[in-house]
Short mmCIF file of C-alpha atoms and ligand atoms in Angstrom, two decimals:
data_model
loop_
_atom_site.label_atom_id
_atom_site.label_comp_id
_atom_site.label_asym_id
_atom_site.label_seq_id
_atom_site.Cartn_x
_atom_site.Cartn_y
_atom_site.Cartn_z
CA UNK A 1 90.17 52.16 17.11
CA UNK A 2 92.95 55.04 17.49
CA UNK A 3 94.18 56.24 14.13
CA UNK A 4 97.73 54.82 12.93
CA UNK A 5 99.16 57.97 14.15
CA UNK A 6 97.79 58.57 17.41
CA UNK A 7 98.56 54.93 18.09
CA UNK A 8 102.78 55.75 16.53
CA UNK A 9 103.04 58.67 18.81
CA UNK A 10 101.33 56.50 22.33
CA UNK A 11 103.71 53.64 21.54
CA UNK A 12 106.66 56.49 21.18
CA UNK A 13 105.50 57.89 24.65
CA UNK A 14 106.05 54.57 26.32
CA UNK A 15 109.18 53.49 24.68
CA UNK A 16 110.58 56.66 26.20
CA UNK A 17 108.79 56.01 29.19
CA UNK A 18 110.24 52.54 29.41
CA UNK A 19 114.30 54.23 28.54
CA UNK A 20 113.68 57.07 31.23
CA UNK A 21 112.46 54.43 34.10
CA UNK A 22 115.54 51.95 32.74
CA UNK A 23 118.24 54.74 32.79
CA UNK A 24 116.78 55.94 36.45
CA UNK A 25 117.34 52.23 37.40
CA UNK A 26 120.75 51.88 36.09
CA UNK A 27 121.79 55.42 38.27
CA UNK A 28 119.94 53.58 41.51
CA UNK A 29 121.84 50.54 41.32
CA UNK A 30 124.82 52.44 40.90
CA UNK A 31 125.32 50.64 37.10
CA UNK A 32 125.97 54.30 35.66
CA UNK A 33 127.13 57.67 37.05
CA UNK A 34 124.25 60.75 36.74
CA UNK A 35 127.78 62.72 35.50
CA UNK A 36 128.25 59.92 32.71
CA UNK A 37 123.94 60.40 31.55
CA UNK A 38 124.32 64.41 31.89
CA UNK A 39 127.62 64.41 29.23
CA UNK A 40 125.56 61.61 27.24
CA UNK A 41 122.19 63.75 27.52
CA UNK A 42 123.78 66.99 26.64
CA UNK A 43 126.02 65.60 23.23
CA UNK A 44 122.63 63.89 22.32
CA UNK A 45 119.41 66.76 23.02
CA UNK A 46 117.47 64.24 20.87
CA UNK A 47 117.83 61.51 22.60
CA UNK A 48 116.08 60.25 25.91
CA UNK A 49 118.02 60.77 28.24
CA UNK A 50 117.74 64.23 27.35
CA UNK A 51 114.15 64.38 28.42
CA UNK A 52 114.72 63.58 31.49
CA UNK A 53 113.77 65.92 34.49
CA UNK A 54 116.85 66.69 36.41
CA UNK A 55 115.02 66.18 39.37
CA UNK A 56 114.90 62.62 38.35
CA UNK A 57 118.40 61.98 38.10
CA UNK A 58 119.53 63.44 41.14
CA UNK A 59 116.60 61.56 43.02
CA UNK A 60 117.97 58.36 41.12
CA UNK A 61 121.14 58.72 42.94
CA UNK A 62 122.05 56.92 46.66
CA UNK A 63 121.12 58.86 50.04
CA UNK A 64 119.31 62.04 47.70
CA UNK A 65 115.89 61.90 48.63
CA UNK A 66 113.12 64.38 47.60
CA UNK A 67 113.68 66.60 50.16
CA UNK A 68 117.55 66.70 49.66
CA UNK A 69 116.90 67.06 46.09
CA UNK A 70 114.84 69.86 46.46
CA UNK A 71 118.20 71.40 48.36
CA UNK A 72 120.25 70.39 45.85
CA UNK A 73 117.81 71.72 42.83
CA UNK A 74 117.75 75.27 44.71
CA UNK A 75 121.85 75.38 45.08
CA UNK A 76 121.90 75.09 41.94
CA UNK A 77 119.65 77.58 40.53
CA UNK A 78 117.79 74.91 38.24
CA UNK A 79 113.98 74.07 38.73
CA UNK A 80 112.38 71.25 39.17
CA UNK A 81 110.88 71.13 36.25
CA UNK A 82 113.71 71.39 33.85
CA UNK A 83 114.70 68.48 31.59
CA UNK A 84 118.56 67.72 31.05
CA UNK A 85 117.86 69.03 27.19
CA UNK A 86 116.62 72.67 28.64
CA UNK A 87 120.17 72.96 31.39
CA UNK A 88 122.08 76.21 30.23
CA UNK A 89 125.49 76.58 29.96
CA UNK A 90 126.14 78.16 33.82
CA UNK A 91 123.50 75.91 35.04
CA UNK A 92 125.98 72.72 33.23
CA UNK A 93 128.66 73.94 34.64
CA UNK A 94 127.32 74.19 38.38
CA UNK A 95 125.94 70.88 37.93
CA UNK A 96 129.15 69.05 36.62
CA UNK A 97 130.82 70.36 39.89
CA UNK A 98 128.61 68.96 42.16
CA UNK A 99 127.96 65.74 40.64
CA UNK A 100 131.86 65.77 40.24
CA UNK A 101 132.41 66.04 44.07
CA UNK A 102 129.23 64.06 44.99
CA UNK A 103 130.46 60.80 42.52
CA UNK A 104 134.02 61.75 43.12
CA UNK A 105 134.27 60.79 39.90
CA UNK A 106 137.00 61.08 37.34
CA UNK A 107 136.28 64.39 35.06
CA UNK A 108 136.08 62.90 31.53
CA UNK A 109 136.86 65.69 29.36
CA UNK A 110 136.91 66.47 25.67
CA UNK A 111 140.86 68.10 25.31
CA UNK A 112 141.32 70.03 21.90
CA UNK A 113 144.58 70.36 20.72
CA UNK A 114 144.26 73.10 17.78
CA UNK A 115 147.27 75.47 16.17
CA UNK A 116 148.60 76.32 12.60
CA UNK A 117 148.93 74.20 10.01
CA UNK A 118 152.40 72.43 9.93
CA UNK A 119 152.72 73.00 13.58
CA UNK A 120 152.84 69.47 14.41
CA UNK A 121 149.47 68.45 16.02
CA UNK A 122 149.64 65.37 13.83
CA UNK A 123 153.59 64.61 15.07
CA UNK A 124 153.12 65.29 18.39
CA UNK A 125 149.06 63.25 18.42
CA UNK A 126 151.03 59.99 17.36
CA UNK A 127 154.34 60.46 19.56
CA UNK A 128 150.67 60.88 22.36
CA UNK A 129 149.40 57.55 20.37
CA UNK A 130 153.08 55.66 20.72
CA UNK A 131 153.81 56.48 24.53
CA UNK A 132 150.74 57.03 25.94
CA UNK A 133 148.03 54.46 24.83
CA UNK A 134 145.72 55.58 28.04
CA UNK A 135 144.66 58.38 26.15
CA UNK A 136 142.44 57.99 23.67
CA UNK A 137 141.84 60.08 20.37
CA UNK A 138 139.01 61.24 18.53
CA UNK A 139 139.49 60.17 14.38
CA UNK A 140 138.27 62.52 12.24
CA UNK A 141 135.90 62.69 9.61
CA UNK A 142 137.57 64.26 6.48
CA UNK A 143 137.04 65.22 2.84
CA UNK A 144 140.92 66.01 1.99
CA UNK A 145 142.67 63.28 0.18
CA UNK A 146 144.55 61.19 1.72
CA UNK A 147 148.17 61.74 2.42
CA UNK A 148 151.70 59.25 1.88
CA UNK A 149 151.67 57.51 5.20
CA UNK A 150 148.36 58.20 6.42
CA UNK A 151 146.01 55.45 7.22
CA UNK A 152 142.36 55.64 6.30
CA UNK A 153 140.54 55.11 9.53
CA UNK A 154 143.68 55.88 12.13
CA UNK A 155 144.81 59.33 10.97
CA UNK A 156 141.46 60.42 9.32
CA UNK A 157 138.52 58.48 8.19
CA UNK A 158 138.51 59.85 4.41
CA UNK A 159 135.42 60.25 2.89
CA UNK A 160 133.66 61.85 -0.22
CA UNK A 161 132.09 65.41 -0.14
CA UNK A 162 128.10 63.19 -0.54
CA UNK A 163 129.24 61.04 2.57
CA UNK A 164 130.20 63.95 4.20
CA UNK A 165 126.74 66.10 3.70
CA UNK A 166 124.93 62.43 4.47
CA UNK A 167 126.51 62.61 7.82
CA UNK A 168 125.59 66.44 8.24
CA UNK A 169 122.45 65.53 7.88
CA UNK A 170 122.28 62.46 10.31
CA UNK A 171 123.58 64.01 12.61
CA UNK A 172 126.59 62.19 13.28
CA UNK A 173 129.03 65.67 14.44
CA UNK A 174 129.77 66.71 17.53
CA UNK A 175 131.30 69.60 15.04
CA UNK A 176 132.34 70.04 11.55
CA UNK A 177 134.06 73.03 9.80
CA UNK A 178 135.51 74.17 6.16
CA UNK A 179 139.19 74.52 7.05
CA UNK A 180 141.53 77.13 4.38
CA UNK A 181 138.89 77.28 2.86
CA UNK A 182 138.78 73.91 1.06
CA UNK A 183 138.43 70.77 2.49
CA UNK A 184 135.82 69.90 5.49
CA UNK A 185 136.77 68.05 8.72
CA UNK A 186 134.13 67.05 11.33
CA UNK A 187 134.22 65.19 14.80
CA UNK A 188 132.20 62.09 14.75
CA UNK A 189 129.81 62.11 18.02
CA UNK A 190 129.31 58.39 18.96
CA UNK A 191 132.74 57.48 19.52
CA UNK A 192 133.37 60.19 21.83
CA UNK A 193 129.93 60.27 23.71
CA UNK A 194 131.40 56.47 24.24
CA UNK A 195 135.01 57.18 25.67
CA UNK A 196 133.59 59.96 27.65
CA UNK A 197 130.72 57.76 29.28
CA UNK A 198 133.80 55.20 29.94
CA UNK A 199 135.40 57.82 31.86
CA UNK A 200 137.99 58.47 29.43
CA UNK A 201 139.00 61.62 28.45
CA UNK A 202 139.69 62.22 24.29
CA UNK A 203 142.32 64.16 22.08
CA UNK A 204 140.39 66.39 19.19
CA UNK A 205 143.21 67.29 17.35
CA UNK A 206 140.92 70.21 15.43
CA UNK A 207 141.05 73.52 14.21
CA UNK A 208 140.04 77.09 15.62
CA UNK A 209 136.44 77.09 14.20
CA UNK A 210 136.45 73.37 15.94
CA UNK A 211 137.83 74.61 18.85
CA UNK A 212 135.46 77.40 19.53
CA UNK A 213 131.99 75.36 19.03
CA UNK A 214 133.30 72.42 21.07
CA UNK A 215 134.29 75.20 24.27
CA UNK A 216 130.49 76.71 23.17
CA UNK A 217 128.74 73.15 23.47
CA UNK A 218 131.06 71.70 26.37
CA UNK A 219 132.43 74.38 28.33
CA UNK A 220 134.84 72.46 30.62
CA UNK A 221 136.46 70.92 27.69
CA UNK A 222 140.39 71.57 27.80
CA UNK A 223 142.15 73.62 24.86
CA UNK A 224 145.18 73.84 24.31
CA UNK A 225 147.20 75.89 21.29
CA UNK A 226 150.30 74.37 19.76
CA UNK A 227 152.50 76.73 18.64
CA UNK A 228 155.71 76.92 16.53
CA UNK A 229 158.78 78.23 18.01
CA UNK A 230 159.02 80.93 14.94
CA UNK A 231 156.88 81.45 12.33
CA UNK A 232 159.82 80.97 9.95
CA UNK A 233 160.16 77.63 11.87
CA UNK A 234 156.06 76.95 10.83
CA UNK A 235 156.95 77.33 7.12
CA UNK A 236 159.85 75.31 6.88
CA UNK A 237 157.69 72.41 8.29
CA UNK A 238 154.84 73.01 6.22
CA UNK A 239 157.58 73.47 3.05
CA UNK A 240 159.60 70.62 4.47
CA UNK A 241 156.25 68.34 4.65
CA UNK A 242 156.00 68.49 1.09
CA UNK A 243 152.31 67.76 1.01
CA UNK A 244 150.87 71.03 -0.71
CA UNK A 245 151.24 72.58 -3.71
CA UNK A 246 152.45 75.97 -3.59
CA UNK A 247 149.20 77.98 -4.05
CA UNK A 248 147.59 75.47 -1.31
CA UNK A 249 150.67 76.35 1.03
CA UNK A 250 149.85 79.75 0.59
CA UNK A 251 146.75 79.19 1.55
CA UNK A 252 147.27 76.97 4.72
CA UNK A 253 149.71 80.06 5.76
CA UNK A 254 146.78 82.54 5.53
CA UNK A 255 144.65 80.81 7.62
CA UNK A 256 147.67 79.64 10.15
CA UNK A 257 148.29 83.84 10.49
CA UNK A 258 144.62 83.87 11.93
CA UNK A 259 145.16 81.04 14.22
CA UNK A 260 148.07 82.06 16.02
CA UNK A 261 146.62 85.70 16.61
CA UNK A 262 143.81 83.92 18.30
CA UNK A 263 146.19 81.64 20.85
CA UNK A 264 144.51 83.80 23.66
CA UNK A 265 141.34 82.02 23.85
CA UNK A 266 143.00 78.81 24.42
CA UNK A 267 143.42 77.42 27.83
CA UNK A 268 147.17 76.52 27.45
CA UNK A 269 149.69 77.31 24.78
CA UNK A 270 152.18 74.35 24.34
CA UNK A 271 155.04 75.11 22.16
CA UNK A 272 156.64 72.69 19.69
CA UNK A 273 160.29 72.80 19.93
CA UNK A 274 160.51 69.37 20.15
CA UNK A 275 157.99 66.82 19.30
CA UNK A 276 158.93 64.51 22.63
CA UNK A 277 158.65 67.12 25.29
CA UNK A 278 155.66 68.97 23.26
CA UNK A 279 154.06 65.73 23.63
CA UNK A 280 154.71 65.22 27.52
CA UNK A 281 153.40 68.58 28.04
CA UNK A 282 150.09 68.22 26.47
CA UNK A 283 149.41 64.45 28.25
CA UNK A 284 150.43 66.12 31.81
CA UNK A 285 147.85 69.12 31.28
CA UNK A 286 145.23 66.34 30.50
CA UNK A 287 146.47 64.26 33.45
CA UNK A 288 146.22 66.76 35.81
CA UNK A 289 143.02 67.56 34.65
CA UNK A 290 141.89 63.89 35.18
CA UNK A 291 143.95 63.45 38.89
N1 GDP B 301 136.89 71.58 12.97
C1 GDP B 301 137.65 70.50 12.75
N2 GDP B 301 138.93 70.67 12.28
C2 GDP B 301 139.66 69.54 12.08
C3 GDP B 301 139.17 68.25 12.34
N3 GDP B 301 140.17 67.36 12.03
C4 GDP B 301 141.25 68.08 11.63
N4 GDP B 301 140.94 69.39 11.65
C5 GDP B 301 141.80 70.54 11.33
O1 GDP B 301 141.84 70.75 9.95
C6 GDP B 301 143.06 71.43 9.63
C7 GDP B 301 143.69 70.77 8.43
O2 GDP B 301 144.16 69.50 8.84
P1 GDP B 301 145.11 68.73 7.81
O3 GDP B 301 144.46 68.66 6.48
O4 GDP B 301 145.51 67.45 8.47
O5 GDP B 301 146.29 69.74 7.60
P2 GDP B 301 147.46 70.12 8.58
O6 GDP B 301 146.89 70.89 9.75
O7 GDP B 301 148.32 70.96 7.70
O8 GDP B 301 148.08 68.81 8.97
C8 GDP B 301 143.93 71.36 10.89
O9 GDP B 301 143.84 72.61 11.56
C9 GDP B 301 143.24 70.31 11.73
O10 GDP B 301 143.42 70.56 13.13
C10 GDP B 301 137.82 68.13 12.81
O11 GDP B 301 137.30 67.04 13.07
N5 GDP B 301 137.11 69.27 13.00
N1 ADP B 302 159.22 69.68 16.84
C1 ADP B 302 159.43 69.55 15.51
N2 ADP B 302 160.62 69.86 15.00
C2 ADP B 302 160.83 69.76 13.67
N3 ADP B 302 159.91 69.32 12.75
C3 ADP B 302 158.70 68.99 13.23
C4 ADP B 302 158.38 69.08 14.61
N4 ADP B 302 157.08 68.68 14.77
C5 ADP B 302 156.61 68.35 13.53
N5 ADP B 302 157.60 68.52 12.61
C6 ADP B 302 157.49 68.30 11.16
O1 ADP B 302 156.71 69.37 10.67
C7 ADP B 302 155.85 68.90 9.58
C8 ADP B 302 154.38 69.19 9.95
O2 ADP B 302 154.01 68.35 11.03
P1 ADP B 302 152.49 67.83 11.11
O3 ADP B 302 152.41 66.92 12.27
O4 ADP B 302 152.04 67.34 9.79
O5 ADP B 302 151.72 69.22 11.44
P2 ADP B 302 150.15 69.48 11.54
O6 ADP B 302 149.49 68.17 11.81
O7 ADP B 302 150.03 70.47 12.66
O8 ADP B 302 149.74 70.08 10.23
C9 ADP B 302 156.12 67.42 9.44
O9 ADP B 302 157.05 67.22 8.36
C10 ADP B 302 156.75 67.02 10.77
O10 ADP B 302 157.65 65.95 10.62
#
């Protein structure tokens, strides 16, 4: 008679047992893309897929048997022992390349559109959301109140500072940061681990703190900086928006001083002159990226 816990952890063994020999199945029969499991493993280190040997994956894939996958293993600098959890970031990045030529598949990629408050990333995200419905956007998770004209669950999903440590806790970010020093905003993880293993790239319209530990935790993810065309032009719109009080513009304007000094580490600086053309700049840098 095994004790209750020694029979919790065996039955835990073969459940992930059962999900590894399942998910090498559904690569096999050509049901899901290795590139599609790697993004899924690598946003989710807890979950199975994670614990998967990368061996196992590319062995799971048509015409790559053990031999070839020994090539392929070497190429690549990773051993053939490592799980998906244990890949490092140069070792990622080698390994999205060649599964991207070998599947040939489109690059899903997370695209962050950051820059100072009042710049227009909201403006120019729904002119994206009106004219291009192909690409899809990431809703945040926020504790701000909500604004005239927003809608709970489009613009933001608006929660209460308890929700917001509940989801902390879970789990549920793919990043969250305090932005001007007030208010918290976070990326929820399911829905764009599920757009990305669709093949779909996502819009996080998110701030430099955002910015930075999404590059850190996906490094081929796209950034791009909007920027105003003065920054007189940045606080008329914030002024003009009307949505602060004048200590919290004050504040917004401290923190948007920081963010344009940091435009460098973006990918691609987009400037917002006009909302229309700002917007078909930003959807042909993600295009091309896709093509
Ligand atoms: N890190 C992070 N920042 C976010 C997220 N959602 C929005 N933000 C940023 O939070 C900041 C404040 O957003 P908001 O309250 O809408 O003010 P606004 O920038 O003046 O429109 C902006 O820089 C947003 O880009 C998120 O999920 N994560
Ligand atoms: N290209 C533009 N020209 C003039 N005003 C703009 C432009 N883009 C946005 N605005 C205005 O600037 C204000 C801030 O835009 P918003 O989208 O809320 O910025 P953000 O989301 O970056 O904080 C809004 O009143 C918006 O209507």
């Amino acid at each position: 008679m095994t004790a209750p816990s020694q029979s919790t952890a065996s039955e835990a063994a073969v459940r992930v047992r059962r999900a590894r020999a399942e998910l090498k199945r559904q690569i096999a029969a050509g049901e899901r893309k290795a590139r599609e499991l790697c993004e899924s493993a690598w946003l989710d280190p807890d979950g199975d897929a994670a614990s998967l040997l990368v061996a196992e994956v590319l062995g799971s894939m048509r015409g790559m048997g053990s031999l070839r996958t020994a090539q392929t293993l070497d190429e690549l600098g990773i051993s053939s022992r490592r799980r998906l959890r244990g890949v490092g970031i140069n070792q990622r990045r080698r390994l999205r390349s060649w599964l991207s030529n070998k599947e040939g598949a489109m690059k899903p990629r997370l695209v962050v559109l950051a820059g100072p408050t009042a710049v227009g990333k909201g403006t120019v995200a729904q002119y994206v959301r009106d004219h291009f419905p192909e690409v899809r956007h990431s809703v945040s998770t926020t504790t701000r109140t909500i604004r005239p004209g927003e809608v709970d669950g489009v613009h933001y999903e608006f929660v209460t500072e308890a929700q917001f440590d509940q989801m902390i806790e879970a789990g549920e970010f793919l990043e969250w940061a305090q932005v001007h020093n007030a208010y918290r905003y976070g990326t929820p993880k399911s829905a764009v681990e599920r757009e990305l293993a669709a093949g779909h790239s996502v819009l996080l319209e998110i701030d430099l703190q955002g910015a930075r530990n999404v590059r850190e935790q996906m490094p081929n993810a796209l950034t791009i900086f909007l920027a105003p065309p003065s920054w007189h032009e940045l606080v008329n719109r914030l002024v003009g928006r009307g949505t602060e009080s004048a200590s919290e513009q004050e504040r917004r304007l401290a923190t948007a001083r920081i963010e344009l000094a940091s435009q460098d580490e973006f990918d691609h600086v987009v400037v917002n002159t006009d909302v229309a053309e700002a917007a078909r700049e930003v959807v042909a840098l993600m295009l091309d990226d896709i093509e």
